[in-house]
Coordinates of C-alpha atoms in Angstrom, one line a residue:
Chain A
M150 CA 0.0 0.0 0.0
K151 CA 1.2 3.4 -0.9
K152 CA 2.2 5.5 2.1
L153 CA -0.1 8.5 2.5
S154 CA 1.3 12.0 2.8
L155 CA 1.0 13.7 6.2
R156 CA -1.8 15.8 4.9
Q157 CA -3.8 12.9 3.5
Q158 CA -3.2 11.1 6.8
K159 CA -4.7 14.0 8.7
A160 CA -7.7 14.2 6.4
L161 CA -8.3 10.5 6.9
T162 CA -8.1 10.8 10.7
G163 CA -10.6 13.6 10.4
Y164 CA -13.0 11.5 8.5
L165 CA -12.6 8.6 11.0
F166 CA -13.3 10.9 13.9
S167 CA -16.4 12.3 12.2
L168 CA -17.6 9.0 10.9
P169 CA -20.1 8.2 13.6
F170 CA -21.9 11.4 12.9
I171 CA -21.8 10.9 9.1
I172 CA -23.4 7.5 9.5
G173 CA -25.9 8.7 11.9
F174 CA -26.8 11.7 9.9
I175 CA -27.4 9.6 6.8
F176 CA -29.4 6.8 8.4
F177 CA -31.2 8.4 11.3
F178 CA -31.6 11.9 10.0
L179 CA -31.4 12.5 6.3
A180 CA -33.3 9.3 5.3
P181 CA -36.2 9.9 7.7
F182 CA -36.2 13.5 6.6
I183 CA -36.6 12.7 2.9
Q184 CA -39.1 10.0 3.9
A185 CA -41.1 12.6 5.7
L186 CA -41.3 14.7 2.6
I187 CA -42.5 11.7 0.6
F188 CA -45.0 10.6 3.3
S189 CA -46.5 14.0 3.3
L190 CA -47.7 13.3 -0.3
H191 CA -49.1 9.9 0.5
R192 CA -51.7 8.1 2.5
L193 CA -50.1 5.6 4.7
V194 CA -51.6 2.2 5.4
I195 CA -50.2 -0.2 7.9
V196 CA -50.3 -3.8 6.5
R197 CA -49.0 -7.0 7.9
G198 CA -45.2 -6.8 8.3
G199 CA -44.8 -3.3 7.0
Y200 CA -46.7 -0.4 5.5
E201 CA -48.0 0.7 2.1
L202 CA -48.1 4.1 0.5
V203 CA -50.9 5.5 -1.6
F204 CA -50.0 8.5 -3.6
T205 CA -52.4 11.4 -2.9
K206 CA -50.5 14.4 -4.2
W207 CA -51.3 17.5 -2.2
E208 CA -54.4 16.0 -0.5
N209 CA -52.7 16.0 3.0
Y210 CA -51.7 19.6 2.7
R211 CA -55.2 20.6 1.5
Y212 CA -56.8 18.8 4.3
A213 CA -54.5 20.4 6.9
L214 CA -55.0 23.9 5.6
T215 CA -58.7 23.9 4.6
V216 CA -60.5 21.1 6.4
D217 CA -58.8 21.0 9.7
T218 CA -60.2 23.8 11.8
K219 CA -57.5 24.0 14.5
F220 CA -54.3 23.8 12.5
V221 CA -54.1 27.2 11.0
P222 CA -55.1 29.2 14.1
T223 CA -52.6 27.2 16.3
F224 CA -50.0 27.7 13.7
V225 CA -50.5 31.5 13.6
E226 CA -50.7 31.7 17.3
T227 CA -47.4 29.8 17.8
F228 CA -45.6 32.1 15.4
L229 CA -47.0 35.3 16.9
R230 CA -46.0 34.1 20.4
M231 CA -42.5 33.4 19.1
L232 CA -42.3 36.9 17.5
L233 CA -43.4 38.4 20.8
D234 CA -41.1 36.3 23.0
V235 CA -37.8 36.2 21.2
P236 CA -36.9 40.0 21.3
A237 CA -37.9 40.1 25.0
I238 CA -35.8 37.0 25.8
I239 CA -32.8 38.5 24.0
L240 CA -33.1 41.9 25.7
F241 CA -33.6 40.4 29.1
S242 CA -30.8 37.8 28.8
F243 CA -28.3 40.4 27.5
F244 CA -29.2 42.7 30.4
A245 CA -29.0 39.9 32.9
A246 CA -25.6 38.8 31.6
I247 CA -24.3 42.4 32.0
L248 CA -25.7 42.4 35.5
L249 CA -24.1 39.1 36.4
N250 CA -20.8 40.2 34.8
H251 CA -20.4 42.9 37.5
K252 CA -18.2 42.1 40.5
F253 CA -20.3 42.0 43.6
R254 CA -20.8 39.9 46.7
G255 CA -23.0 36.9 46.2
R256 CA -22.3 36.9 42.5
L257 CA -21.9 33.1 42.4
L258 CA -25.2 32.6 44.2
A259 CA -26.9 34.9 41.8
R260 CA -25.4 33.2 38.8
S261 CA -26.5 29.7 40.0
I262 CA -30.1 31.0 40.5
F263 CA -30.2 32.6 37.1
F264 CA -29.0 29.5 35.4
L265 CA -31.5 27.3 37.3
P266 CA -34.1 27.5 34.5
V267 CA -31.7 25.7 32.3
I268 CA -32.4 22.7 34.5
L269 CA -36.0 23.2 35.3
G270 CA -37.2 25.1 32.3
S271 CA -38.3 22.3 30.1
G272 CA -40.5 19.4 29.9
V273 CA -43.3 18.0 32.0
V274 CA -42.7 19.9 35.2
L275 CA -43.1 23.2 33.4
A276 CA -46.2 22.0 31.6
L277 CA -47.8 20.9 34.9
E278 CA -46.9 24.1 36.5
Q279 CA -48.9 26.1 34.0
T280 CA -52.2 24.5 35.1
D281 CA -51.3 23.9 38.7
Y282 CA -53.9 24.9 41.2
M283 CA -51.6 25.7 44.1
R284 CA -49.4 27.9 42.0
T285 CA -52.3 30.1 40.8
M286 CA -53.5 30.4 44.4
M287 CA -50.1 31.3 45.8
E288 CA -49.6 33.8 43.0
Q289 CA -52.8 35.5 43.9
S290 CA -51.9 35.8 47.5
A291 CA -48.2 36.5 47.3
N292 CA -47.8 38.5 44.2
A293 CA -47.8 42.2 45.0
F294 CA -45.4 42.5 42.2
G295 CA -47.9 41.2 39.7
S296 CA -50.7 43.5 40.6
F297 CA -48.4 46.5 40.4
M298 CA -46.7 45.5 37.2
S299 CA -49.6 44.4 35.1
G300 CA -53.2 45.2 34.5
P301 CA -54.8 48.6 34.7
A302 CA -52.0 50.2 36.7
L303 CA -49.5 49.6 33.9
T304 CA -51.9 50.5 31.2
N305 CA -52.6 53.9 32.8
F306 CA -48.9 54.5 33.3
L307 CA -48.1 53.8 29.7
M308 CA -51.1 55.9 28.5
Q309 CA -49.7 58.9 30.3
L310 CA -46.3 58.4 28.6
K311 CA -48.1 58.8 25.3
I312 CA -46.2 56.0 23.6
P313 CA -47.6 54.5 20.4
Y314 CA -50.5 52.1 20.8
Q315 CA -48.7 49.1 19.2
L316 CA -45.7 49.5 21.4
M317 CA -47.9 49.8 24.4
T318 CA -49.8 46.5 23.7
Y319 CA -46.4 44.9 23.1
V320 CA -45.1 46.0 26.4
I321 CA -48.2 45.0 28.2
N322 CA -48.1 41.6 26.6
V323 CA -44.5 41.1 27.5
V324 CA -45.0 42.2 31.1
D325 CA -47.7 39.7 31.4
R326 CA -45.3 37.0 30.4
V327 CA -42.3 38.2 32.4
P328 CA -42.0 34.9 34.4
E329 CA -42.1 32.8 31.3
I330 CA -39.5 35.0 29.5
I331 CA -37.1 35.0 32.5
R332 CA -37.4 31.2 32.7
A333 CA -36.8 30.8 29.0
S334 CA -33.5 32.8 29.2
G335 CA -31.2 30.5 31.1
I336 CA -29.0 29.3 28.2
Q337 CA -29.0 32.7 26.5
I338 CA -27.7 34.3 29.7
L339 CA -25.0 31.7 29.9
I340 CA -23.9 32.3 26.3
F341 CA -24.0 36.1 26.6
L342 CA -22.0 35.9 29.9
A343 CA -19.4 33.7 28.2
G344 CA -19.2 36.3 25.4
L345 CA -18.8 39.2 27.8
Q346 CA -16.0 37.5 29.6
S347 CA -14.1 37.0 26.4
I348 CA -13.9 40.7 25.8
S349 CA -10.5 41.8 26.9
G350 CA -10.4 44.4 29.7
S351 CA -7.7 46.4 28.0
L352 CA -10.2 47.6 25.4
Y353 CA -12.3 49.3 28.1
E354 CA -9.2 50.7 29.7
A355 CA -8.0 52.3 26.5
A356 CA -11.5 53.7 25.9
K357 CA -11.5 55.2 29.4
V358 CA -8.1 56.8 28.9
E359 CA -9.5 58.4 25.7
G360 CA -12.3 59.8 27.8
A361 CA -15.2 57.6 26.7
S362 CA -18.1 57.3 29.1
G363 CA -19.5 53.9 30.2
W364 CA -22.4 54.5 27.9
Q365 CA -20.1 55.1 24.9
S366 CA -18.0 52.1 25.5
F367 CA -21.1 50.0 25.7
W368 CA -22.2 51.1 22.3
L369 CA -18.8 51.2 20.6
I370 CA -17.1 48.2 22.3
T371 CA -19.5 45.8 23.9
L372 CA -22.3 45.8 21.4
P373 CA -20.1 45.3 18.2
I374 CA -18.1 42.5 19.8
M375 CA -21.2 40.9 21.1
S376 CA -23.1 41.1 17.8
P377 CA -22.2 37.6 16.5
I378 CA -23.3 36.2 19.8
I379 CA -26.5 38.1 19.7
L380 CA -27.2 36.6 16.3
A381 CA -26.4 33.1 17.7
N382 CA -28.7 33.7 20.6
V383 CA -31.5 34.9 18.4
V384 CA -31.2 31.7 16.3
Y385 CA -31.1 29.6 19.4
S386 CA -34.1 31.3 21.0
I387 CA -36.2 30.8 17.9
I388 CA -35.3 27.1 17.6
D389 CA -35.9 26.7 21.4
S390 CA -39.3 28.3 21.2
F391 CA -40.2 26.1 18.2
L392 CA -39.1 22.9 19.9
A393 CA -40.5 23.6 23.3
A394 CA -42.4 20.6 24.7
N395 CA -45.3 22.9 25.8
N396 CA -45.6 24.4 22.3
E397 CA -49.2 24.0 21.4
L398 CA -48.6 23.3 17.7
V399 CA -46.1 20.5 18.5
V400 CA -48.7 18.9 20.7
Y401 CA -51.4 19.3 18.1
I402 CA -49.3 17.9 15.3
R403 CA -48.5 14.9 17.4
S404 CA -52.1 14.2 18.3
T405 CA -53.0 14.5 14.7
A406 CA -50.4 12.0 13.5
F407 CA -51.1 9.3 16.1
G408 CA -54.7 9.8 16.8
G409 CA -57.5 9.9 14.2
A410 CA -56.5 11.9 11.2
G411 CA -53.6 9.8 10.1
F412 CA -49.8 9.7 9.6
G413 CA -49.8 11.5 6.3
I414 CA -51.6 14.6 7.5
G415 CA -49.6 14.8 10.6
T416 CA -46.4 14.6 8.6
A417 CA -47.7 17.2 6.1
M418 CA -48.3 19.5 9.1
G419 CA -44.8 18.8 10.3
V420 CA -43.3 19.6 6.9
M421 CA -45.2 22.9 6.8
Y422 CA -44.0 23.7 10.3
F423 CA -40.4 23.0 9.3
G424 CA -40.8 25.1 6.2
A425 CA -42.0 28.0 8.2
V426 CA -39.2 27.6 10.8
A427 CA -36.7 27.6 8.0
V428 CA -38.1 30.7 6.4
V429 CA -38.2 32.6 9.7
L430 CA -34.6 31.6 10.4
A431 CA -33.4 32.5 6.9
V432 CA -35.0 36.0 7.1
V433 CA -33.8 36.7 10.6
V434 CA -30.2 35.6 9.8
A435 CA -30.2 37.6 6.5
I436 CA -31.4 40.8 8.2
M437 CA -29.3 40.5 11.2
S438 CA -26.0 39.5 9.6
R439 CA -25.9 42.9 7.9
F440 CA -25.3 44.4 11.4
V441 CA -23.0 41.8 12.7
F442 CA -19.4 42.9 13.2
Y443 CA -16.6 40.3 13.0
Q444 CA -13.2 40.9 14.5
E445 CA -10.1 40.1 12.5
Chain B
M214 CA -11.5 75.1 48.1
L215 CA -9.6 72.6 46.0
L216 CA -9.9 70.1 48.8
T217 CA -13.6 70.4 49.1
K218 CA -14.1 70.0 45.4
E219 CA -12.1 66.8 45.4
R220 CA -14.0 65.6 48.4
R221 CA -17.3 66.4 46.8
Q222 CA -16.3 64.5 43.7
A223 CA -15.2 61.5 45.8
F224 CA -18.5 61.7 47.6
S225 CA -20.6 61.8 44.4
Y226 CA -18.6 58.9 43.0
R227 CA -19.2 56.9 46.1
S228 CA -22.8 57.7 46.2
S229 CA -23.3 56.8 42.6
Q230 CA -21.5 53.5 43.2
F231 CA -23.8 52.9 46.2
S232 CA -27.0 53.7 44.3
I233 CA -25.8 51.4 41.4
S234 CA -25.3 48.5 43.9
V235 CA -28.6 49.1 45.5
F236 CA -30.3 49.1 42.1
R237 CA -28.5 45.9 41.2
F238 CA -29.3 44.2 44.4
V239 CA -33.0 45.0 44.1
L240 CA -33.1 43.7 40.5
I241 CA -31.2 40.5 41.3
V242 CA -33.4 39.8 44.3
G243 CA -36.5 40.4 42.2
I244 CA -35.5 38.3 39.3
S245 CA -34.3 35.5 41.6
Y246 CA -37.7 35.6 43.3
I247 CA -39.5 35.1 40.0
I248 CA -37.2 32.2 39.1
L249 CA -37.5 30.6 42.5
F250 CA -41.2 31.2 43.0
P251 CA -42.4 28.0 41.3
V252 CA -39.8 25.9 43.1
L253 CA -40.8 27.4 46.4
T254 CA -44.5 26.8 45.7
K255 CA -43.8 23.2 44.9
I256 CA -41.7 22.7 48.1
S257 CA -44.3 24.4 50.2
S258 CA -47.4 22.6 48.8
S259 CA -45.8 19.2 48.7
F260 CA -45.6 19.2 52.5
M261 CA -49.0 20.7 53.0
P262 CA -51.8 18.5 54.3
M263 CA -55.4 19.1 53.1
R264 CA -56.5 20.8 56.4
D265 CA -53.9 23.5 56.0
L266 CA -55.3 24.3 52.6
G267 CA -58.6 25.5 54.1
D268 CA -56.8 27.5 56.8
Q269 CA -56.6 31.2 56.0
T270 CA -53.6 31.8 58.3
V271 CA -51.5 29.3 56.4
N272 CA -49.7 30.8 53.4
W273 CA -46.3 29.4 52.7
I274 CA -45.3 27.3 55.7
P275 CA -47.6 24.5 56.4
K276 CA -48.8 24.3 60.1
H277 CA -48.9 20.5 60.1
P278 CA -46.2 19.4 57.6
T279 CA -46.8 15.9 56.3
L280 CA -45.1 13.4 54.1
D281 CA -48.4 11.8 53.0
N282 CA -48.3 13.6 49.7
Y283 CA -45.0 12.1 48.9
R284 CA -46.0 8.7 50.1
L285 CA -49.1 8.7 47.8
A286 CA -47.1 10.1 44.9
I287 CA -44.5 7.4 45.2
E288 CA -47.0 4.7 45.4
V289 CA -49.3 5.9 42.5
M290 CA -46.4 6.7 40.2
N291 CA -44.7 3.4 41.0
F292 CA -41.8 5.7 41.7
P293 CA -38.9 3.3 42.4
K294 CA -39.4 1.6 39.1
V295 CA -39.9 4.6 36.9
F296 CA -37.1 6.5 38.7
L297 CA -34.6 3.7 38.1
N298 CA -35.7 3.4 34.4
S299 CA -35.3 7.1 33.8
L300 CA -32.0 7.2 35.7
F301 CA -30.5 4.4 33.7
L302 CA -31.7 5.7 30.4
S303 CA -30.6 9.3 31.0
F304 CA -27.2 8.2 32.2
L305 CA -26.7 5.9 29.3
V306 CA -27.9 8.5 26.7
A307 CA -25.9 11.4 28.3
F308 CA -22.8 9.3 28.4
L309 CA -23.0 8.1 24.8
Q310 CA -23.9 11.5 23.5
L311 CA -20.9 12.9 25.4
V312 CA -18.6 10.4 23.8
S313 CA -19.9 10.9 20.3
S314 CA -20.0 14.7 20.4
T315 CA -16.5 14.8 21.9
V316 CA -15.1 12.6 19.2
V317 CA -16.9 14.2 16.3
G318 CA -16.3 17.7 17.7
Y319 CA -12.6 17.0 17.9
G320 CA -12.5 15.6 14.3
L321 CA -14.3 18.7 13.0
A322 CA -12.1 21.1 15.0
R323 CA -8.6 19.8 14.5
F324 CA -8.4 18.1 11.1
E325 CA -8.6 19.6 7.6
F326 CA -10.6 17.6 5.1
R327 CA -12.9 18.0 2.3
G328 CA -16.6 18.2 3.3
R329 CA -15.8 19.4 6.8
N330 CA -18.0 22.5 6.6
L331 CA -20.7 20.3 5.1
I332 CA -20.7 18.1 8.1
L333 CA -20.8 21.1 10.4
A334 CA -23.8 22.5 8.4
A335 CA -25.4 19.0 8.8
A336 CA -25.0 19.2 12.5
I337 CA -26.7 22.6 12.6
F338 CA -29.4 21.3 10.3
T339 CA -30.3 18.5 12.7
L340 CA -31.1 21.2 15.3
V341 CA -33.4 23.2 13.1
V342 CA -35.8 20.4 12.0
P343 CA -38.6 19.8 14.5
P344 CA -38.6 16.2 15.5
Q345 CA -42.4 16.2 15.0
M346 CA -41.9 16.4 11.3
M347 CA -39.9 13.1 11.2
M348 CA -41.9 11.4 13.9
V349 CA -43.8 9.1 11.6
P350 CA -40.8 7.9 9.5
L351 CA -38.7 7.5 12.7
Y352 CA -41.5 5.5 14.3
L353 CA -41.8 3.2 11.2
N354 CA -38.1 2.8 10.8
W355 CA -37.6 1.6 14.3
R356 CA -40.7 -0.5 14.1
F357 CA -39.5 -2.2 10.9
F358 CA -35.8 -1.7 11.4
N359 CA -33.6 -2.9 8.4
L360 CA -31.4 0.2 7.7
Y361 CA -33.2 0.9 4.5
G362 CA -32.8 -2.5 3.0
L363 CA -29.3 -3.1 4.2
L364 CA -30.4 -5.8 6.6
P365 CA -32.3 -8.8 5.3
N366 CA -35.8 -9.8 6.1
G367 CA -38.8 -7.7 6.9
G368 CA -36.9 -5.9 9.6
L369 CA -36.6 -6.0 13.4
N370 CA -39.0 -4.4 15.8
L371 CA -36.9 -2.2 17.9
M372 CA -39.8 -0.4 19.4
G373 CA -40.0 -0.8 23.2
S374 CA -36.2 -1.3 23.5
Y375 CA -33.4 1.1 24.2
W376 CA -31.9 0.6 20.8
P377 CA -33.3 3.7 19.1
F378 CA -31.8 5.8 21.9
L379 CA -28.4 4.0 21.9
L380 CA -28.0 4.1 18.1
T381 CA -28.9 7.8 17.8
A382 CA -26.7 8.7 20.8
V383 CA -23.7 6.9 19.6
T384 CA -23.9 8.5 16.2
G385 CA -24.5 12.0 17.5
T386 CA -28.0 12.4 16.2
G387 CA -29.9 12.1 19.4
L388 CA -31.9 14.8 21.1
R389 CA -30.2 18.1 20.6
N390 CA -27.0 16.3 19.9
G391 CA -26.0 18.7 17.2
L392 CA -25.7 21.4 19.8
Y393 CA -23.2 19.3 21.9
I394 CA -21.1 18.7 18.8
L395 CA -21.0 22.4 18.2
V396 CA -20.0 23.1 21.8
M397 CA -17.2 20.5 21.7
R398 CA -16.0 21.7 18.3
Q399 CA -15.9 25.2 19.5
F400 CA -13.9 24.2 22.6
F401 CA -11.3 22.2 20.6
S402 CA -10.9 24.9 18.0
G403 CA -9.7 27.2 20.8
M404 CA -6.9 24.9 22.0
P405 CA -3.4 25.9 21.0
K406 CA -2.1 24.0 18.0
N407 CA 1.4 23.3 19.3
L408 CA 0.1 21.2 22.1
E409 CA -0.9 18.5 19.6
E410 CA 2.2 18.9 17.5
A411 CA 4.4 18.3 20.5
A412 CA 2.6 15.1 21.1
Y413 CA 2.9 14.0 17.5
V414 CA 6.6 14.7 17.5
D415 CA 6.9 12.5 20.6
G416 CA 5.4 9.8 18.5
A417 CA 1.9 9.6 19.9
G418 CA -0.9 8.8 17.4
P419 CA -4.0 10.9 16.9
L420 CA -6.1 8.7 19.2
K421 CA -3.6 8.7 22.0
T422 CA -3.1 12.5 21.6
F423 CA -6.9 12.9 21.8
I424 CA -7.3 10.9 24.9
R425 CA -4.1 11.9 26.8
I426 CA -3.7 15.5 25.8
M427 CA -7.0 17.0 24.6
L428 CA -9.6 15.3 26.8
P429 CA -8.2 16.3 30.3
S430 CA -8.4 19.9 29.4
A431 CA -11.9 19.6 28.0
T432 CA -13.4 18.6 31.3
P433 CA -15.5 21.7 31.9
S434 CA -17.1 21.6 28.5
M435 CA -17.6 17.8 28.8
V436 CA -19.3 18.3 32.2
I437 CA -21.7 20.9 30.7
V438 CA -22.5 18.6 27.7
F439 CA -23.1 15.7 30.0
L440 CA -25.3 17.7 32.2
F441 CA -27.4 19.1 29.3
G442 CA -27.7 15.6 27.8
F443 CA -28.8 14.2 31.1
V444 CA -31.3 16.9 31.8
W445 CA -32.9 16.9 28.4
Q446 CA -33.2 13.1 28.4
W447 CA -34.6 13.2 31.9
N448 CA -37.3 15.7 31.0
D449 CA -38.1 14.3 27.6
S450 CA -41.5 12.7 27.3
F451 CA -41.7 13.0 23.5
L452 CA -39.2 10.3 22.4
T453 CA -39.7 8.1 25.4
T454 CA -43.4 7.7 24.8
L455 CA -42.7 7.4 21.0
Y456 CA -40.1 4.6 21.3
L457 CA -40.7 3.1 24.7
D458 CA -43.6 3.0 27.1
S459 CA -45.0 5.0 30.0
N460 CA -42.7 3.5 32.7
F461 CA -40.5 6.6 32.8
L462 CA -40.6 9.4 35.2
P463 CA -41.8 12.3 33.0
V464 CA -44.6 10.2 31.6
A465 CA -45.6 8.9 35.0
L466 CA -45.7 12.4 36.3
S467 CA -47.8 13.8 33.5
N468 CA -50.3 11.0 34.0
L469 CA -50.2 11.3 37.8
S470 CA -53.5 13.1 38.3
R471 CA -55.3 10.6 36.0
S472 CA -53.8 7.7 37.9
L473 CA -54.7 9.3 41.2
A474 CA -58.3 9.6 40.1
A475 CA -58.3 5.9 39.2
Y476 CA -56.5 4.9 42.4
L477 CA -58.6 6.9 44.8
E478 CA -61.8 6.7 42.8
M479 CA -62.5 10.4 43.2
T480 CA -61.4 13.7 41.9
D481 CA -60.3 16.7 43.9
V482 CA -58.4 19.5 42.1
Q483 CA -56.9 21.0 45.2
Y484 CA -55.9 17.7 46.8
F485 CA -54.4 16.3 43.6
S486 CA -52.4 19.5 43.1
L487 CA -50.6 18.9 46.4
I488 CA -49.7 15.4 45.3
V489 CA -48.7 16.4 41.8
N490 CA -46.4 19.0 43.4
A491 CA -44.9 16.3 45.6
G492 CA -44.4 14.2 42.4
S493 CA -42.8 17.2 40.6
M494 CA -40.4 17.6 43.5
L495 CA -39.4 14.0 43.3
M496 CA -38.6 14.5 39.6
I497 CA -36.6 17.7 40.0
A498 CA -34.8 16.8 43.2
P499 CA -32.2 14.7 41.4
L500 CA -31.6 17.5 38.9
L501 CA -31.2 20.0 41.6
L502 CA -28.8 17.8 43.4
M503 CA -26.7 17.3 40.2
Y504 CA -26.8 21.0 39.5
A505 CA -25.6 21.7 43.0
V506 CA -22.7 19.4 42.6
L507 CA -21.7 20.6 39.1
Q508 CA -22.8 24.2 39.2
Q509 CA -19.2 25.5 39.7
Y510 CA -18.6 24.5 36.1
F511 CA -21.4 26.8 35.1
V512 CA -20.7 29.8 37.2
E513 CA -17.0 29.8 37.4
S514 CA -15.5 28.5 34.3
I515 CA -17.8 29.6 31.5
E516 CA -14.9 31.4 29.8
R517 CA -13.0 28.1 29.6
T518 CA -15.9 26.0 28.2
G519 CA -15.7 27.3 24.7
L520 CA -19.4 28.0 24.5
V521 CA -18.3 31.1 22.6
G522 CA -15.2 31.1 20.5

């Protein structure tokens, strides 16, 4: 056998290391992905020892969009909620990361509390919480914060500020969802904090010597350096909100596929869902990457 | 005159520092309260007996704390069994995901080869596709498993076994596995090149270099990947109900009020809420314990984890 050059050897090692994922991607991801696209155009019948496909063209899509009464409203609602939540999550987690990056006593404790939602913020426990009787009761009795921050008091306050109506409804909606937003921000805070810590302190010192205020160095140093991380976090938050276990659309697609309406229609819904996710991500990345600043 | 001006400046500096720290303190306490509120509610109500619920003077701390809620939750959920099942599965999956994402991440970070960026893009792609879209094909493929005709016969039925989890974890295509590959790749990309070259010069092969030189310094990232893998598997009810059965903790918990109604032959929203809260505590307690042990990796050494490169 001919001896490989060092470069070829390295390339081969690289392939060997990545091989598990290449195999897995082809068999457990790409193949089912393509199959899903095919299934969405078929009616699927389970027969003895396997299944058969009956080609129905766009029938499944037509059914999901025009016959099914719950799919379109749930779809729209899920997307609106995502549009509402993601900016709030990004703003909050950026702010929280800056807060946690300060040096103060009890910082470690504060950090471990802020990251706690990473552990608790997903799955069944969260879903149970939302309908829990005890929680609503305790919230009513203990939440002076809630009554001050939401409802008529806040609306009046915002009215007096004379801010535009749309912005006002947005703020009110967000404030209503403050606990959800804070609890969806764990990983984003973690990522932002890691980014903030990677900025070298000498940049700020130089800016200070040049007479820049803290405000200026935030806009001219922190924000540009953090911009790729903001983009990454926006993408992560969008994906996270789409995949959340308590996402109504997800639950609905699932119950459609395995109960009643059939595999084909459920898969067609899933394909449309994926299409919409892809479009949203592409648009967001295209718009945001114009503002992203890369070092080097 | 000069002195007083300086003094005044020093004073205004100190007072602004002071007001900033007060502001910060209030904010942090407020946010912590919002985060901890559901946990505190759970702890409080899981120890609360029914008679304290009607008592107006009882708010947070039960007057007659009881373990009955836990006892009932443990019995109705069949807790020892589902707990061990979940623990075993989550450990196994997290460990295998850790191995595969470390290996693949290293390969993608440190070797130049054609198609490398394509593989990276594929890893990101796996994150973007909602598993619900592929639910049906996945179900059918594990039900009639023959690797798309590579295996003979009509195919094996792998439903109800751990195989779907094992195979996807080993090949880095499990639940959110793409994310872990990215994290590990990001970490290894940041390691100095000459570390490896020194090992090669000393005659160590790539595998030996990987295990002896690279892995020890990757511990913080690996801990985080393991923790995430464990937590997501522990909380996941989507794939466990799809591939396996309901004998796992998240499923047992989400069915708890229904099983309670069958077991006690009655329905009482308030009473059931107490027991479900006890059940939730049983589910999150191991996570909290793990987090308490491993949290130093989160809070102290984020800069070393390579989450951001």
